[in-house]
mmCIF file of C-alpha atoms in Angstrom:
data_model
loop_
_atom_site.group_PDB
_atom_site.id
_atom_site.type_symbol
_atom_site.label_atom_id
_atom_site.label_comp_id
_atom_site.label_asym_id
_atom_site.label_seq_id
_atom_site.Cartn_x
_atom_site.Cartn_y
_atom_site.Cartn_z
ATOM 1 C CA MET N 345 -3.184 -37.049 -59.927
ATOM 2 C CA CYS N 346 -1.419 -34.847 -57.473
ATOM 3 C CA ILE N 347 -2.087 -31.155 -56.657
ATOM 4 C CA ARG N 348 0.380 -29.697 -59.080
ATOM 5 C CA ASP N 349 -1.214 -31.629 -61.939
ATOM 6 C CA ARG N 350 -3.705 -29.473 -61.161
ATOM 7 C CA LEU N 351 -2.213 -26.345 -60.783
ATOM 8 C CA LYS N 352 -2.923 -23.129 -63.126
ATOM 9 C CA ALA N 353 -0.259 -22.168 -65.645
ATOM 10 C CA SER N 354 0.013 -18.822 -63.789
ATOM 11 C CA GLU N 355 0.691 -20.559 -60.655
ATOM 12 C CA LEU N 356 2.952 -22.743 -61.999
ATOM 13 C CA SER N 357 4.725 -19.720 -63.203
ATOM 14 C CA ALA N 358 4.813 -17.651 -60.224
ATOM 15 C CA ILE N 359 6.109 -20.670 -58.235
ATOM 16 C CA ALA N 360 9.103 -21.041 -60.654
ATOM 17 C CA GLU N 361 9.187 -17.393 -60.559
ATOM 18 C CA ALA N 362 9.933 -17.131 -56.749
ATOM 19 C CA GLU N 363 12.326 -20.241 -56.803
ATOM 20 C CA ASN N 364 14.195 -18.460 -59.397
ATOM 21 C CA GLU N 365 14.355 -15.197 -58.069
ATOM 22 C CA SER N 366 14.175 -16.156 -54.301
ATOM 23 C CA ARG N 367 11.029 -14.181 -53.699
ATOM 24 C CA THR N 368 10.320 -12.823 -50.689
ATOM 25 C CA LEU N 369 6.753 -12.414 -48.863
ATOM 26 C CA THR N 370 5.755 -8.951 -50.655
ATOM 27 C CA ASN N 371 3.327 -6.604 -49.444
ATOM 28 C CA GLY N 372 1.980 -8.883 -46.531
ATOM 29 C CA ASP N 373 0.273 -5.771 -44.683
ATOM 30 C CA PHE N 374 -1.338 -4.808 -48.271
ATOM 31 C CA SER N 375 0.001 -1.267 -47.481
ATOM 32 C CA ASP N 376 0.446 -0.837 -51.503
ATOM 33 C CA GLY N 377 -3.000 -2.530 -52.611
ATOM 34 C CA LEU N 378 -2.934 -5.656 -54.004
ATOM 35 C CA GLU N 379 0.617 -5.091 -55.363
ATOM 36 C CA GLY N 380 2.663 -8.721 -55.370
ATOM 37 C CA TRP N 381 -0.518 -10.952 -55.018
ATOM 38 C CA ILE N 382 -2.563 -12.638 -58.019
ATOM 39 C CA LEU N 383 -5.973 -12.064 -57.672
ATOM 40 C CA GLU N 384 -8.441 -15.093 -59.133
ATOM 41 C CA GLY N 385 -11.766 -13.622 -59.802
ATOM 42 C CA THR N 386 -13.276 -10.136 -60.569
ATOM 43 C CA LYS N 387 -11.364 -6.857 -58.911
ATOM 44 C CA ASP N 388 -14.581 -5.871 -57.605
ATOM 45 C CA ALA N 389 -14.522 -8.987 -55.266
ATOM 46 C CA VAL N 390 -11.851 -8.087 -53.072
ATOM 47 C CA ARG N 391 -11.017 -4.438 -51.546
ATOM 48 C CA VAL N 392 -8.333 -2.980 -49.414
ATOM 49 C CA PHE N 393 -9.394 -0.554 -46.540
ATOM 50 C CA ASP N 394 -8.180 0.931 -43.283
ATOM 51 C CA ARG N 395 -8.995 -0.556 -39.981
ATOM 52 C CA ALA N 396 -7.684 0.881 -36.843
ATOM 53 C CA ASN N 397 -4.478 2.589 -38.533
ATOM 54 C CA LYS N 398 -3.703 -0.631 -40.390
ATOM 55 C CA THR N 399 -4.247 -1.952 -44.018
ATOM 56 C CA ALA N 400 -6.612 -4.972 -44.268
ATOM 57 C CA LEU N 401 -8.057 -6.934 -47.024
ATOM 58 C CA THR N 402 -11.460 -8.278 -47.382
ATOM 59 C CA THR N 403 -13.252 -10.698 -49.544
ATOM 60 C CA HIS N 404 -16.529 -8.613 -48.607
ATOM 61 C CA GLY N 405 -16.569 -7.007 -51.990
ATOM 62 C CA ASN N 406 -19.339 -5.194 -54.350
ATOM 63 C CA ARG N 407 -21.519 -8.392 -53.908
ATOM 64 C CA ARG N 408 -20.972 -8.442 -50.011
ATOM 65 C CA ASP N 409 -21.154 -12.321 -48.936
ATOM 66 C CA LYS N 410 -22.037 -13.177 -52.505
ATOM 67 C CA ASN N 411 -18.290 -12.561 -53.737
ATOM 68 C CA THR N 412 -15.711 -15.495 -54.219
ATOM 69 C CA SER N 413 -12.307 -15.304 -55.034
ATOM 70 C CA ARG N 414 -8.788 -16.279 -54.617
ATOM 71 C CA LEU N 415 -5.436 -14.059 -53.719
ATOM 72 C CA TYR N 416 -2.046 -15.672 -53.791
ATOM 73 C CA GLN N 417 1.492 -15.304 -53.694
ATOM 74 C CA CYS N 418 4.502 -17.429 -53.862
ATOM 75 C CA PHE N 419 7.490 -16.919 -52.061
ATOM 76 C CA LYS N 420 10.546 -18.482 -50.834
ATOM 77 C CA VAL N 421 10.584 -19.466 -47.056
ATOM 78 C CA PRO N 422 13.805 -17.404 -45.463
ATOM 79 C CA ASP N 423 15.992 -19.951 -43.753
ATOM 80 C CA ASP N 424 15.788 -18.454 -40.479
ATOM 81 C CA ALA N 425 11.643 -18.308 -40.592
ATOM 82 C CA VAL N 426 9.736 -19.574 -37.721
ATOM 83 C CA ALA N 427 6.198 -18.462 -38.479
ATOM 84 C CA LEU N 428 3.647 -16.522 -40.410
ATOM 85 C CA LYS N 429 2.062 -14.336 -38.213
ATOM 86 C CA PHE N 430 -1.323 -12.613 -39.487
ATOM 87 C CA THR N 431 -4.970 -11.385 -38.177
ATOM 88 C CA LEU N 432 -7.989 -12.867 -39.437
ATOM 89 C CA ARG N 433 -11.778 -12.180 -39.264
ATOM 90 C CA GLY N 434 -14.909 -13.663 -40.921
ATOM 91 C CA GLY N 435 -16.516 -16.873 -42.229
ATOM 92 C CA ARG N 436 -15.921 -20.315 -40.131
ATOM 93 C CA ASN N 437 -15.684 -22.683 -43.338
ATOM 94 C CA ILE N 438 -12.687 -24.550 -43.346
ATOM 95 C CA SER N 439 -13.516 -25.568 -46.923
ATOM 96 C CA GLU N 440 -15.230 -22.308 -48.159
ATOM 97 C CA THR N 441 -13.531 -19.468 -46.506
ATOM 98 C CA TYR N 442 -9.711 -19.683 -45.460
ATOM 99 C CA VAL N 443 -6.254 -18.720 -45.224
ATOM 100 C CA ALA N 444 -3.689 -21.455 -46.515
ATOM 101 C CA LEU N 445 -0.222 -21.798 -46.735
ATOM 102 C CA ARG N 446 0.825 -24.925 -49.150
ATOM 103 C CA GLN N 447 3.709 -26.020 -51.219
ATOM 104 C CA ALA N 448 2.611 -27.328 -54.706
ATOM 105 C CA THR N 449 2.326 -30.718 -53.230
ATOM 106 C CA ASP N 450 -0.234 -30.205 -50.438
ATOM 107 C CA HIS N 451 -1.448 -27.937 -47.771
ATOM 108 C CA SER N 452 0.997 -27.118 -44.675
ATOM 109 C CA GLU N 453 -1.497 -25.196 -42.892
ATOM 110 C CA ARG N 454 -5.012 -23.567 -42.920
ATOM 111 C CA ALA N 455 -6.829 -21.298 -40.950
ATOM 112 C CA THR N 456 -10.677 -20.046 -40.911
ATOM 113 C CA GLY N 457 -12.906 -17.254 -39.377
ATOM 114 C CA ASN N 458 -14.980 -17.490 -36.527
ATOM 115 C CA ASN N 459 -18.219 -16.036 -38.116
ATOM 116 C CA SER N 460 -17.374 -12.788 -36.373
ATOM 117 C CA ASN N 461 -15.496 -9.677 -37.247
ATOM 118 C CA GLU N 462 -13.527 -10.316 -33.746
ATOM 119 C CA PRO N 463 -9.685 -10.432 -34.581
ATOM 120 C CA GLN N 464 -7.930 -13.442 -34.285
ATOM 121 C CA GLU N 465 -3.972 -13.997 -34.273
ATOM 122 C CA LYS N 466 -3.009 -16.928 -36.342
ATOM 123 C CA LEU N 467 0.794 -18.331 -36.378
ATOM 124 C CA PHE N 468 1.681 -20.896 -39.288
ATOM 125 C CA SER N 469 4.725 -22.912 -38.493
ATOM 126 C CA LEU N 470 7.437 -22.338 -41.126
ATOM 127 C CA THR N 471 10.014 -24.014 -39.608
ATOM 128 C CA ASP N 472 9.955 -27.000 -41.798
ATOM 129 C CA LEU N 473 9.338 -25.177 -45.078
ATOM 130 C CA ARG N 474 12.687 -23.112 -44.986
ATOM 131 C CA GLY N 475 14.366 -22.735 -47.958
ATOM 132 C CA THR N 476 11.186 -23.813 -49.795
ATOM 133 C CA VAL N 477 8.391 -21.899 -52.311
ATOM 134 C CA VAL N 478 5.233 -21.948 -50.716
ATOM 135 C CA THR N 479 2.134 -20.764 -51.874
ATOM 136 C CA LEU N 480 0.015 -18.189 -49.573
ATOM 137 C CA GLU N 481 -3.471 -18.215 -50.729
ATOM 138 C CA VAL N 482 -6.880 -16.227 -49.426
ATOM 139 C CA VAL N 483 -9.653 -18.300 -50.304
ATOM 140 C CA ASP N 484 -13.431 -17.484 -50.516
ATOM 141 C CA LYS N 485 -15.734 -19.763 -52.204
ATOM 142 C CA SER N 486 -18.626 -19.131 -49.906
ATOM 143 C CA ILE N 487 -21.864 -17.166 -51.009
ATOM 144 C CA ARG N 488 -23.568 -17.809 -47.550
ATOM 145 C CA PRO N 489 -23.702 -15.325 -44.949
ATOM 146 C CA TYR N 490 -20.231 -14.717 -43.409
ATOM 147 C CA GLY N 491 -19.256 -15.776 -46.962
ATOM 148 C CA PHE N 492 -16.320 -13.482 -46.559
ATOM 149 C CA ILE N 493 -12.979 -13.497 -44.793
ATOM 150 C CA ASP N 494 -10.643 -10.535 -43.512
ATOM 151 C CA VAL N 495 -6.728 -10.703 -43.372
ATOM 152 C CA GLU N 496 -4.056 -8.304 -42.443
ATOM 153 C CA ASN N 497 -0.710 -7.862 -41.786
ATOM 154 C CA PHE N 498 0.721 -11.246 -43.078
ATOM 155 C CA ARG N 499 4.648 -11.325 -41.797
ATOM 156 C CA ILE N 500 7.233 -13.411 -41.370
ATOM 157 C CA VAL N 501 8.588 -14.192 -37.623
ATOM 158 C CA ARG N 502 12.222 -14.740 -37.977
ATOM 159 C CA ALA N 503 14.125 -16.712 -35.501
ATOM 160 C CA ASP N 504 15.663 -13.878 -32.997
ATOM 161 C CA GLU N 505 11.968 -12.478 -32.554
ATOM 162 C CA ALA N 506 10.128 -15.808 -31.902
ATOM 163 C CA ALA N 507 10.512 -15.322 -28.354
ATOM 164 C CA ASP N 508 8.903 -12.018 -28.384
ATOM 165 C CA VAL N 509 5.870 -13.000 -30.592
ATOM 166 C CA ARG N 510 5.378 -16.056 -27.931
ATOM 167 C CA ALA N 511 5.057 -13.549 -25.456
ATOM 168 C CA GLU N 512 2.742 -11.367 -27.572
ATOM 169 C CA GLU N 513 0.400 -14.193 -27.323
#
């Protein structure tokens, strides 16, 4: 059974909508709360907050490390996209607390925290995914210490700015 056969109807619908409408990454900085994102789990399991003049999302919700949730959105990768850049903090467990970028059939990229609140800058390559619909997901299946993940500022790096992004690292 392929992963597409295991996807929920809501995600299959979001994939089709992203394809039909050429939907772009929406609200990757969480400045409009959860607008554009689909939440699986209770609303209290995630929260959007301000951190150093940036808006971030955490799965450290009302039950702290005991929350579980999945937040995702489907979008079409622009033809000039090079990478998806974002900041990550939180638990280090690649199977339970992670950010993933995938096509319906397989995980293309996955990242997890470092068991701390120190920020990690992450880049997922988009070059081979140009023109395809992908699912970006923030997953928290852990109820252990550091069983949360914080993310901020998902953004698409385009070909004309790729050199600037590499210089920042």
